[in-house]
Coordinates of C-alpha atoms in Angstrom, one line a residue:
Chain A
M9 CA 9.8 49.5 22.4
D10 CA 10.7 50.9 25.8
I11 CA 9.4 54.3 24.9
S12 CA 6.1 53.0 23.6
F13 CA 5.6 51.0 26.7
S14 CA 6.0 54.1 28.9
L15 CA 3.7 55.9 26.5
L16 CA 1.1 53.2 26.9
G17 CA 1.4 53.1 30.7
N18 CA 1.1 56.9 31.0
A19 CA -1.9 56.9 28.6
I20 CA -3.7 54.3 30.7
V21 CA -3.0 56.1 34.0
S22 CA -4.1 59.5 32.7
G23 CA -7.1 57.8 31.2
L24 CA -8.0 56.3 34.6
L25 CA -7.6 59.7 36.2
L26 CA -9.6 61.4 33.4
G27 CA -12.3 58.7 34.1
G28 CA -12.4 59.7 37.7
F29 CA -13.2 63.3 36.6
Y30 CA -15.8 62.1 34.1
A31 CA -17.4 60.0 36.9
A32 CA -17.7 63.1 39.1
V33 CA -19.5 65.2 36.4
T34 CA -21.7 62.2 35.3
I35 CA -22.9 61.0 38.7
G36 CA -25.5 63.7 38.9
I37 CA -26.9 62.6 35.5
S38 CA -26.9 59.0 36.8
I39 CA -29.2 60.1 39.6
S40 CA -31.5 62.5 37.7
F41 CA -31.7 60.8 34.3
G42 CA -30.9 57.3 35.5
M43 CA -33.0 57.0 38.6
L44 CA -35.7 59.7 38.2
D45 CA -36.2 59.8 34.4
I46 CA -35.5 63.6 34.4
V47 CA -33.6 64.6 31.3
N48 CA -31.5 67.3 33.0
I49 CA -29.4 68.5 30.1
A50 CA -28.6 71.6 32.1
H51 CA -26.5 69.5 34.5
P52 CA -23.2 70.5 32.8
A53 CA -24.2 74.1 33.2
F54 CA -24.5 73.5 37.0
I55 CA -21.1 71.9 36.9
I56 CA -19.7 75.1 35.5
L57 CA -21.6 77.0 38.2
G58 CA -19.8 74.8 40.6
S59 CA -16.5 75.7 39.0
Y60 CA -17.2 79.4 39.4
G61 CA -18.3 78.8 43.0
A62 CA -14.9 77.2 43.7
Y63 CA -13.1 79.9 41.6
F64 CA -14.8 82.7 43.6
A65 CA -13.9 81.2 47.0
N66 CA -10.4 80.4 45.8
S67 CA -9.6 83.8 44.2
Q68 CA -11.4 86.0 46.9
L69 CA -10.7 84.0 50.1
G70 CA -7.9 81.7 49.1
V71 CA -9.8 78.6 50.1
D72 CA -8.9 75.3 48.4
P73 CA -11.3 74.8 45.5
I74 CA -12.4 71.3 46.5
V75 CA -12.9 72.2 50.1
A76 CA -14.9 75.3 49.0
S77 CA -17.1 73.1 46.8
L78 CA -17.9 70.8 49.7
V79 CA -18.9 73.8 51.8
L80 CA -21.1 75.0 48.9
T81 CA -23.0 71.7 48.5
P82 CA -25.9 72.7 50.8
A83 CA -26.5 75.8 48.6
F84 CA -26.5 73.6 45.5
Y85 CA -28.8 71.1 47.2
L86 CA -31.3 73.9 47.9
L87 CA -31.0 75.2 44.3
G88 CA -31.7 71.6 43.1
A89 CA -34.7 71.3 45.4
G90 CA -36.1 74.6 44.1
I91 CA -35.6 73.6 40.5
Y92 CA -37.3 70.3 41.1
E93 CA -40.3 72.0 42.7
V94 CA -40.7 74.2 39.6
Y95 CA -40.2 71.3 37.2
H96 CA -42.7 69.1 39.1
R97 CA -45.4 71.8 39.4
S98 CA -45.1 73.0 35.8
F99 CA -44.5 69.8 33.9
E100 CA -44.2 66.5 35.8
R101 CA -47.5 66.8 37.7
R102 CA -49.4 67.6 34.4
G103 CA -47.9 64.6 32.7
D104 CA -46.1 66.4 29.9
A105 CA -42.6 66.2 31.3
S106 CA -40.7 64.6 28.4
M107 CA -40.6 67.3 25.7
R108 CA -41.5 70.4 27.6
G109 CA -39.2 69.4 30.4
L110 CA -36.4 69.2 28.0
A111 CA -37.1 72.7 26.8
F112 CA -37.2 73.8 30.5
F113 CA -33.8 72.4 31.1
F114 CA -32.5 73.9 27.9
G115 CA -33.7 77.2 29.2
L116 CA -31.9 76.7 32.5
L117 CA -28.7 75.8 30.6
F118 CA -28.8 79.2 28.8
I119 CA -29.9 81.2 31.8
T120 CA -27.0 79.7 33.9
E121 CA -24.5 80.5 31.2
V122 CA -25.8 84.1 30.7
V123 CA -25.7 84.7 34.5
L124 CA -22.1 83.5 34.6
V125 CA -21.1 85.7 31.6
L126 CA -22.7 88.7 33.2
V127 CA -21.1 88.1 36.6
F128 CA -17.7 86.8 35.6
G129 CA -17.2 87.7 31.9
V130 CA -16.3 85.3 29.1
D131 CA -12.6 84.9 30.0
Y132 CA -11.1 81.6 31.0
R133 CA -10.7 81.3 34.8
L134 CA -8.5 79.1 36.8
V135 CA -7.7 78.2 40.5
R136 CA -4.6 77.9 42.6
A137 CA -3.9 74.9 44.8
I138 CA -0.8 73.2 46.1
Y139 CA -1.5 70.1 44.1
I140 CA -1.6 71.9 40.8
G141 CA 1.8 71.5 39.3
P142 CA 3.7 68.7 41.1
S143 CA 3.6 65.1 40.0
L144 CA 4.3 61.7 41.5
H145 CA 6.7 59.4 39.6
F146 CA 6.6 55.7 39.5
G147 CA 9.4 54.6 37.2
E148 CA 8.4 55.8 33.8
I149 CA 4.8 56.6 34.9
E150 CA 4.0 60.1 35.8
V151 CA 1.0 60.9 37.9
P152 CA 0.1 64.6 38.0
L153 CA -1.5 65.5 41.4
R154 CA -3.7 68.0 39.4
L155 CA -5.4 64.8 38.1
L156 CA -4.9 62.5 41.0
V157 CA -6.5 64.7 43.7
P158 CA -9.7 65.3 41.7
A159 CA -10.0 61.6 40.9
V160 CA -9.7 60.6 44.6
A161 CA -12.2 63.3 45.6
S162 CA -14.6 62.1 42.9
L163 CA -14.4 58.4 44.0
A164 CA -14.9 59.5 47.6
M165 CA -18.0 61.5 46.7
I166 CA -19.4 58.6 44.6
G167 CA -18.6 56.1 47.3
G168 CA -20.4 58.2 49.9
L169 CA -23.5 58.6 47.7
Y170 CA -23.5 54.8 47.0
L171 CA -23.6 54.0 50.7
F172 CA -26.4 56.5 51.2
L173 CA -28.4 55.1 48.3
S174 CA -27.9 51.4 49.2
R175 CA -28.1 51.6 53.0
S176 CA -30.6 54.3 53.9
F177 CA -34.4 54.2 53.7
I178 CA -34.5 57.4 51.6
G179 CA -31.8 56.0 49.4
R180 CA -33.7 52.8 48.7
A181 CA -36.8 54.8 48.0
I182 CA -34.8 56.8 45.5
Q183 CA -33.9 53.7 43.7
A184 CA -37.5 52.6 43.6
V185 CA -39.3 55.8 42.7
A186 CA -38.9 55.6 39.0
Q187 CA -40.1 52.0 38.9
D188 CA -43.5 52.5 40.5
Q189 CA -44.5 55.7 42.3
G190 CA -47.9 54.3 43.3
A191 CA -46.3 51.3 45.0
L192 CA -43.9 53.7 46.8
R193 CA -46.9 55.4 48.3
L194 CA -47.9 52.0 49.7
M195 CA -44.5 52.0 51.5
A196 CA -45.6 55.2 53.3
A197 CA -43.2 57.3 51.2
D198 CA -44.2 60.4 49.3
P199 CA -42.7 60.0 45.8
V200 CA -42.6 63.7 45.2
R201 CA -40.5 64.3 48.3
I202 CA -38.2 61.4 47.4
K203 CA -37.7 62.8 43.9
R204 CA -37.0 66.2 45.3
I205 CA -34.4 64.9 47.6
A206 CA -32.8 62.9 44.8
F207 CA -32.8 65.7 42.3
A208 CA -31.4 68.1 44.9
L209 CA -28.6 65.6 45.6
S210 CA -27.8 65.3 41.9
I211 CA -27.4 69.1 41.7
A212 CA -25.3 69.1 44.9
T213 CA -22.8 66.8 43.2
A214 CA -22.4 69.5 40.5
S215 CA -20.7 71.7 43.1
V216 CA -17.9 69.2 43.7
G217 CA -17.8 68.1 40.0
G218 CA -17.3 71.8 39.1
A219 CA -14.4 72.2 41.5
I220 CA -12.8 69.1 40.1
L221 CA -13.3 70.4 36.5
I222 CA -11.6 73.8 37.3
V223 CA -8.7 72.1 39.0
I224 CA -8.1 70.1 35.9
Q225 CA -8.6 72.8 33.3
P226 CA -9.5 76.5 33.0
V227 CA -13.2 77.2 32.7
E228 CA -15.4 79.6 30.8
P229 CA -19.2 79.9 31.1
S230 CA -20.2 77.9 28.1
L231 CA -17.7 75.1 28.6
G232 CA -20.4 72.8 29.9
R233 CA -21.8 72.3 26.4
E234 CA -18.8 70.3 25.5
Y235 CA -19.6 67.7 28.1
I236 CA -23.3 67.2 27.5
G237 CA -22.9 64.4 25.0
R238 CA -20.1 62.8 27.0
V239 CA -21.9 62.7 30.4
F240 CA -25.1 61.2 28.9
A241 CA -23.1 58.7 27.0
I242 CA -21.3 57.6 30.2
A243 CA -24.5 57.4 32.1
V244 CA -26.1 55.2 29.4
L245 CA -23.0 53.1 28.8
G246 CA -22.7 52.3 32.5
G247 CA -26.3 51.2 32.8
L248 CA -28.8 53.8 33.9
G249 CA -28.8 54.4 37.6
S250 CA -25.9 52.1 38.4
F251 CA -23.1 53.9 40.2
A252 CA -20.5 51.1 39.7
G253 CA -21.4 51.2 36.0
T254 CA -21.0 55.0 35.8
V255 CA -17.5 54.8 37.4
V256 CA -16.4 51.9 35.1
A257 CA -17.9 53.5 32.0
A258 CA -16.2 56.8 32.8
M259 CA -12.8 55.0 33.3
V260 CA -13.3 53.0 30.0
L261 CA -14.1 56.2 28.1
G262 CA -11.2 58.0 29.8
I263 CA -8.7 55.3 28.9
M264 CA -10.0 55.1 25.3
E265 CA -9.8 58.8 24.8
S266 CA -6.4 58.9 26.4
L267 CA -5.0 56.0 24.3
T268 CA -6.5 57.5 21.1
A269 CA -5.1 60.9 21.9
T270 CA -1.6 59.5 22.6
F271 CA -1.3 57.2 19.6
Y272 CA -3.5 58.8 16.9
G273 CA -4.1 62.4 18.0
P274 CA -6.7 64.1 20.2
S275 CA -9.1 64.9 17.3
W276 CA -9.8 61.2 16.9
S277 CA -10.7 60.5 20.6
P278 CA -14.4 61.6 20.6
A279 CA -15.1 59.5 17.4
V280 CA -13.4 56.4 19.0
A281 CA -15.1 56.9 22.3
F282 CA -18.6 57.2 20.8
G283 CA -18.0 54.4 18.4
F284 CA -17.3 52.2 21.4
L285 CA -20.4 53.4 23.0
L286 CA -22.6 52.5 20.0
L287 CA -20.9 49.1 19.8
A288 CA -21.3 48.4 23.5
L289 CA -25.0 49.4 23.4
A290 CA -25.6 47.2 20.4
V291 CA -24.2 44.2 22.4
K292 CA -25.9 45.1 25.7
P293 CA -28.6 47.7 25.4
S294 CA -29.1 48.1 29.2
G295 CA -25.5 49.2 29.6
M296 CA -22.6 47.5 31.3
F297 CA -24.2 47.3 34.7
G298 CA -27.8 47.8 33.8
R299 CA -30.4 45.8 35.7
Chain B
M9 CA -54.3 46.1 71.3
A10 CA -56.3 45.2 68.3
S11 CA -57.5 47.4 65.4
S12 CA -60.6 47.6 63.3
L13 CA -61.9 49.1 60.1
T14 CA -65.3 50.6 59.4
I15 CA -66.7 51.5 56.0
E16 CA -70.0 53.3 56.1
G17 CA -72.2 54.2 53.1
V18 CA -69.4 54.6 50.6
S19 CA -70.2 55.5 47.0
A20 CA -67.4 55.8 44.6
G21 CA -66.4 55.6 40.9
Y22 CA -64.3 56.9 38.1
G23 CA -65.5 60.0 36.4
A24 CA -69.1 59.5 35.5
V25 CA -69.0 55.8 36.1
R26 CA -70.4 54.8 39.5
V27 CA -68.7 51.6 40.8
L28 CA -69.8 51.5 44.4
E29 CA -73.2 52.4 45.7
D30 CA -73.7 52.9 49.5
V31 CA -71.4 50.2 50.6
S32 CA -70.9 49.4 54.3
V33 CA -68.4 46.9 55.6
S34 CA -67.0 46.4 59.0
V35 CA -63.9 44.5 60.0
G36 CA -63.8 43.8 63.7
A37 CA -60.7 43.7 65.8
G38 CA -58.6 40.7 65.0
Q39 CA -61.0 39.4 62.4
T40 CA -60.4 38.2 58.9
V41 CA -63.2 39.4 56.6
A42 CA -63.6 38.3 53.0
L43 CA -64.9 40.5 50.3
L44 CA -66.3 38.2 47.7
G45 CA -67.4 38.8 44.2
T46 CA -66.4 38.2 40.6
N47 CA -64.5 40.6 38.5
G48 CA -65.8 44.1 37.9
N49 CA -68.1 44.2 41.0
G50 CA -66.1 46.9 42.9
K51 CA -63.9 44.9 45.3
S52 CA -60.7 46.6 44.2
T53 CA -62.3 50.0 44.1
L54 CA -63.5 49.6 47.7
M55 CA -60.0 48.7 48.8
K56 CA -58.6 51.7 46.9
C57 CA -61.0 53.9 48.7
V58 CA -59.7 52.7 52.0
M59 CA -56.1 53.3 50.9
G60 CA -56.8 56.8 49.6
M61 CA -56.1 55.8 46.0
V62 CA -59.7 56.5 45.0
R63 CA -61.7 59.3 46.6
P64 CA -65.3 58.3 47.5
F65 CA -68.2 60.6 46.5
A66 CA -69.9 59.9 49.8
G67 CA -69.5 57.9 52.9
R68 CA -67.1 57.5 55.8
I69 CA -64.1 55.3 56.4
T70 CA -62.6 55.0 59.8
A71 CA -59.9 52.9 61.3
E72 CA -59.4 52.4 64.9
I73 CA -55.7 51.6 65.5
D74 CA -54.6 50.6 69.0
G75 CA -57.4 52.6 70.5
T76 CA -57.2 55.8 68.4
R77 CA -59.8 56.5 65.8
H78 CA -58.7 57.9 62.4
E79 CA -60.8 59.3 59.6
L80 CA -59.3 58.0 56.4
V81 CA -61.2 59.8 53.6
G82 CA -59.1 62.8 52.5
R83 CA -55.8 61.4 53.6
S84 CA -53.0 60.6 51.2
T85 CA -52.1 57.0 50.6
E86 CA -48.7 57.4 52.3
A87 CA -50.4 58.9 55.4
I88 CA -52.8 56.0 55.6
V89 CA -50.0 53.4 55.3
D90 CA -48.1 55.4 58.0
L91 CA -51.0 54.9 60.4
G92 CA -50.4 51.1 60.2
I93 CA -52.6 50.0 57.3
A94 CA -50.8 47.9 54.7
F95 CA -52.1 47.0 51.3
V96 CA -51.1 44.2 49.0
P97 CA -52.5 45.5 45.7
E98 CA -53.7 43.7 42.6
G99 CA -50.8 42.8 40.4
R100 CA -48.5 42.9 43.5
R101 CA -46.7 46.1 42.4
L102 CA -43.3 45.0 43.4
F103 CA -40.2 47.0 42.4
P104 CA -39.0 44.6 39.6
R105 CA -35.5 45.9 39.3
L106 CA -34.7 45.8 43.0
T107 CA -33.7 42.6 44.9
V108 CA -36.0 40.7 47.2
T109 CA -34.2 42.2 50.3
E110 CA -34.4 45.7 48.9
N111 CA -38.1 45.3 48.3
L112 CA -38.6 44.0 51.9
M113 CA -36.5 46.8 53.3
L114 CA -38.6 49.4 51.5
G115 CA -41.6 47.8 53.2
A116 CA -40.1 49.0 56.5
F117 CA -39.9 52.7 55.3
R118 CA -42.6 53.6 57.8
K119 CA -40.9 55.1 60.9
T120 CA -42.7 52.9 63.4
A121 CA -41.6 49.8 61.4
R122 CA -37.9 50.7 61.5
A123 CA -37.4 49.7 65.1
A124 CA -38.7 46.1 64.5
I125 CA -36.9 45.7 61.2
A126 CA -34.6 42.8 62.1
R127 CA -37.4 40.8 63.9
N128 CA -39.8 41.3 61.0
L129 CA -37.3 40.3 58.4
D130 CA -36.5 37.1 60.3
F131 CA -40.2 36.4 60.5
C132 CA -40.6 37.0 56.8
F133 CA -37.8 34.7 56.0
E134 CA -39.1 32.1 58.4
T135 CA -42.6 32.2 57.0
F136 CA -41.3 32.2 53.4
P137 CA -38.0 30.3 53.2
R138 CA -38.1 30.7 49.5
L139 CA -37.6 34.5 49.9
K140 CA -34.5 33.8 52.0
E141 CA -33.0 31.6 49.3
R142 CA -33.7 34.3 46.7
R143 CA -33.0 37.4 48.7
G144 CA -30.4 38.7 46.2
Q145 CA -32.5 38.0 43.2
L146 CA -34.4 40.8 41.3
A147 CA -38.1 40.8 42.2
G148 CA -39.1 41.0 38.5
S149 CA -37.3 37.7 37.7
M150 CA -39.3 35.6 40.2
S151 CA -42.3 33.3 39.5
G152 CA -45.9 34.5 40.3
G153 CA -46.1 32.5 43.5
E154 CA -42.8 33.9 44.8
Q155 CA -43.8 37.4 43.9
Q156 CA -47.0 37.0 45.8
M157 CA -45.0 35.9 48.9
L158 CA -42.7 38.9 48.4
A159 CA -45.7 41.2 48.2
L160 CA -47.1 39.8 51.4
G161 CA -43.7 39.9 53.1
R162 CA -43.2 43.5 52.0
A163 CA -46.5 44.6 53.4
L164 CA -45.7 42.9 56.7
M165 CA -42.4 44.7 56.9
S166 CA -44.3 47.9 57.6
A167 CA -45.5 46.3 60.9
P168 CA -49.2 47.0 60.1
R169 CA -52.1 46.6 62.4
I170 CA -54.6 46.2 59.5
L171 CA -53.8 44.4 56.3
L172 CA -55.8 44.7 53.1
I173 CA -55.1 42.1 50.4
D174 CA -56.6 42.4 46.9
E175 CA -57.0 39.0 45.1
P176 CA -54.1 37.1 46.6
S177 CA -54.9 34.0 44.5
V178 CA -55.1 35.7 41.1
G179 CA -52.7 34.2 38.5
L180 CA -51.6 31.3 40.8
A181 CA -51.7 27.6 40.3
P182 CA -54.4 25.9 42.4
V183 CA -51.8 24.3 44.8
L184 CA -50.2 27.7 45.3
V185 CA -53.6 29.4 46.0
R186 CA -54.2 27.0 48.8
R187 CA -50.7 27.6 50.2
T188 CA -51.0 31.4 49.9
I189 CA -54.3 31.4 51.8
D190 CA -52.8 29.3 54.5
K191 CA -49.9 31.7 54.8
I192 CA -52.2 34.7 55.1
K193 CA -53.8 32.9 58.1
E194 CA -50.4 32.2 59.5
L195 CA -49.3 35.8 59.2
K196 CA -52.5 37.1 60.6
D197 CA -52.1 35.0 63.7
G198 CA -48.3 35.7 64.0
F199 CA -48.8 39.5 63.8
Q200 CA -52.3 39.6 65.4
L201 CA -53.6 41.4 62.3
T202 CA -57.0 42.6 61.3
V203 CA -57.5 41.4 57.7
L204 CA -59.7 42.5 54.8
M205 CA -59.3 40.3 51.8
A206 CA -60.9 40.6 48.4
E207 CA -61.1 37.3 46.7
Q208 CA -62.8 35.6 43.7
N209 CA -62.0 32.2 44.9
F210 CA -64.9 31.6 47.3
T211 CA -64.0 28.2 48.6
Q212 CA -60.4 29.2 49.5
A213 CA -61.2 32.5 51.0
I214 CA -64.0 31.1 53.2
R215 CA -61.5 28.7 54.8
I216 CA -59.8 31.4 56.8
A217 CA -62.5 34.1 56.9
D218 CA -64.5 34.8 60.1
R219 CA -67.1 36.7 58.2
G220 CA -67.8 37.7 54.6
Y221 CA -69.5 40.1 52.3
V222 CA -70.7 39.4 48.8
I223 CA -70.5 42.4 46.5
V224 CA -72.6 42.4 43.3
H225 CA -72.7 45.4 40.9
G226 CA -71.2 47.7 43.5
Q227 CA -73.6 46.8 46.3
I228 CA -73.4 44.5 49.2
A229 CA -75.7 41.7 48.2
F230 CA -75.2 39.5 51.3
E231 CA -73.5 39.7 54.6
G232 CA -72.5 36.5 56.2
G233 CA -71.8 36.3 59.9
S234 CA -70.0 33.0 59.6
A235 CA -68.4 30.7 57.0
E236 CA -71.4 28.3 57.2
E237 CA -73.9 31.1 56.6
L238 CA -72.0 32.1 53.5
N239 CA -71.7 28.5 52.3
N240 CA -75.4 27.8 52.6
N241 CA -76.8 31.0 51.2
E242 CA -79.2 30.9 48.4
L243 CA -78.1 34.2 46.9
I244 CA -74.5 33.2 46.8
R245 CA -75.3 30.0 45.1
K246 CA -77.4 31.8 42.5
F247 CA -75.4 35.0 41.8
Y248 CA -71.9 34.0 42.8
L249 CA -71.3 30.4 42.3
G250 CA -73.7 30.1 39.5
L251 CA -75.3 26.9 40.9

């Protein structure tokens, strides 16, 4: 009994920490897919790009991976702004964004992977940091710093973004832009500019998300594909565009996967997690925090 | 200082369909001008021309705002709003999944409006107490009358000098129509606005209008210098009121 209680506690704690990581890699999708209706399936590839950015700074310069990723966010922001500009001119403005846009982002996914393979090779890469290794102990519960530091960094990033989106003029316009672009023009805001800023922000989060990923596990160029299903599932489950929903859904999915892995074996965890997603959406189609 | 709007010889339409033919309308500083006419005569199109949402084939539209003249044709909608011209469109075009407060705050996106945001918000809540009660509610879940108040409030949050309103009474119960028209008058006086209002409801619109134009098949059929002139006009009785 005692043993299973500590197993349960540990499974819940690591599930929460895993959820913190999931939230970091999903928050970009919550912006691009949830708020802008842009199906950026290449997002996980940009996460991996973020991982390699952190890896490069860490292995060459010895900088902490998460600090390095923060320094790199302006570069990712500009990359995102550039991608949006191409997407907008080629697809969105012509009104055939849905299917062709999907193909465009598929292309970006492969291009990013191929570039990473050419530059860094196909081997798994990892980073060094003082918090990789040690753990905190609370009685029977073990909290690895390797998971705790990324989870805290993730929540800090999401909290900052939340404040920006709810308190600033640009942020409120971002929340409105998918609802009625014409009406946004009547607020003296250029919807294309607003969407460019929002999409660029979503890509900027991939820098930090990538660093968090490579702190948690070794990374190779095509690893992002494993996360495509999961990140979209979390964004939908949370309620599109809701940050609180994204965090809660990420935590719920993390805990479910962790519990399943602990008590039934890791191979069951995706099935249980996606089963839960389907059930939840059957009960509340707009997601947990959907408006 | 007051602001005015001048529309000269505007022709406009959609594709091959001509909706407006050589329309001239002027709204003097501090005036409320009613654009009268039944559905499909071009009232909305004329307003969209002013707001840069429809590009006229011909004609000039100029706004004089606090002593500076601006040519409006060719400017983007957002640039026109940024000059200080607000528009309450047909169907209100609120952001349904944002709250009342969020909708109002978006109205103040315009840089010039941001300085006066607290004062304007107070004024909105004072004028429309219902909005204050419902400030945390999603705009899409409110009744038609409340949505019309929110649309007016949101337009005022941009601290405009000129206000265009397209069919404020449409879809409202008669008692609400009367109240909405009264509120427009109240806001106009409070903000010292210049107002151009398109309206089908002749009797209500004429209560607060200084002047009026009757638009029939895309042309100005009659220009009335005063409410009495409009009320007693033979053309209006025949074409417009169907008497």
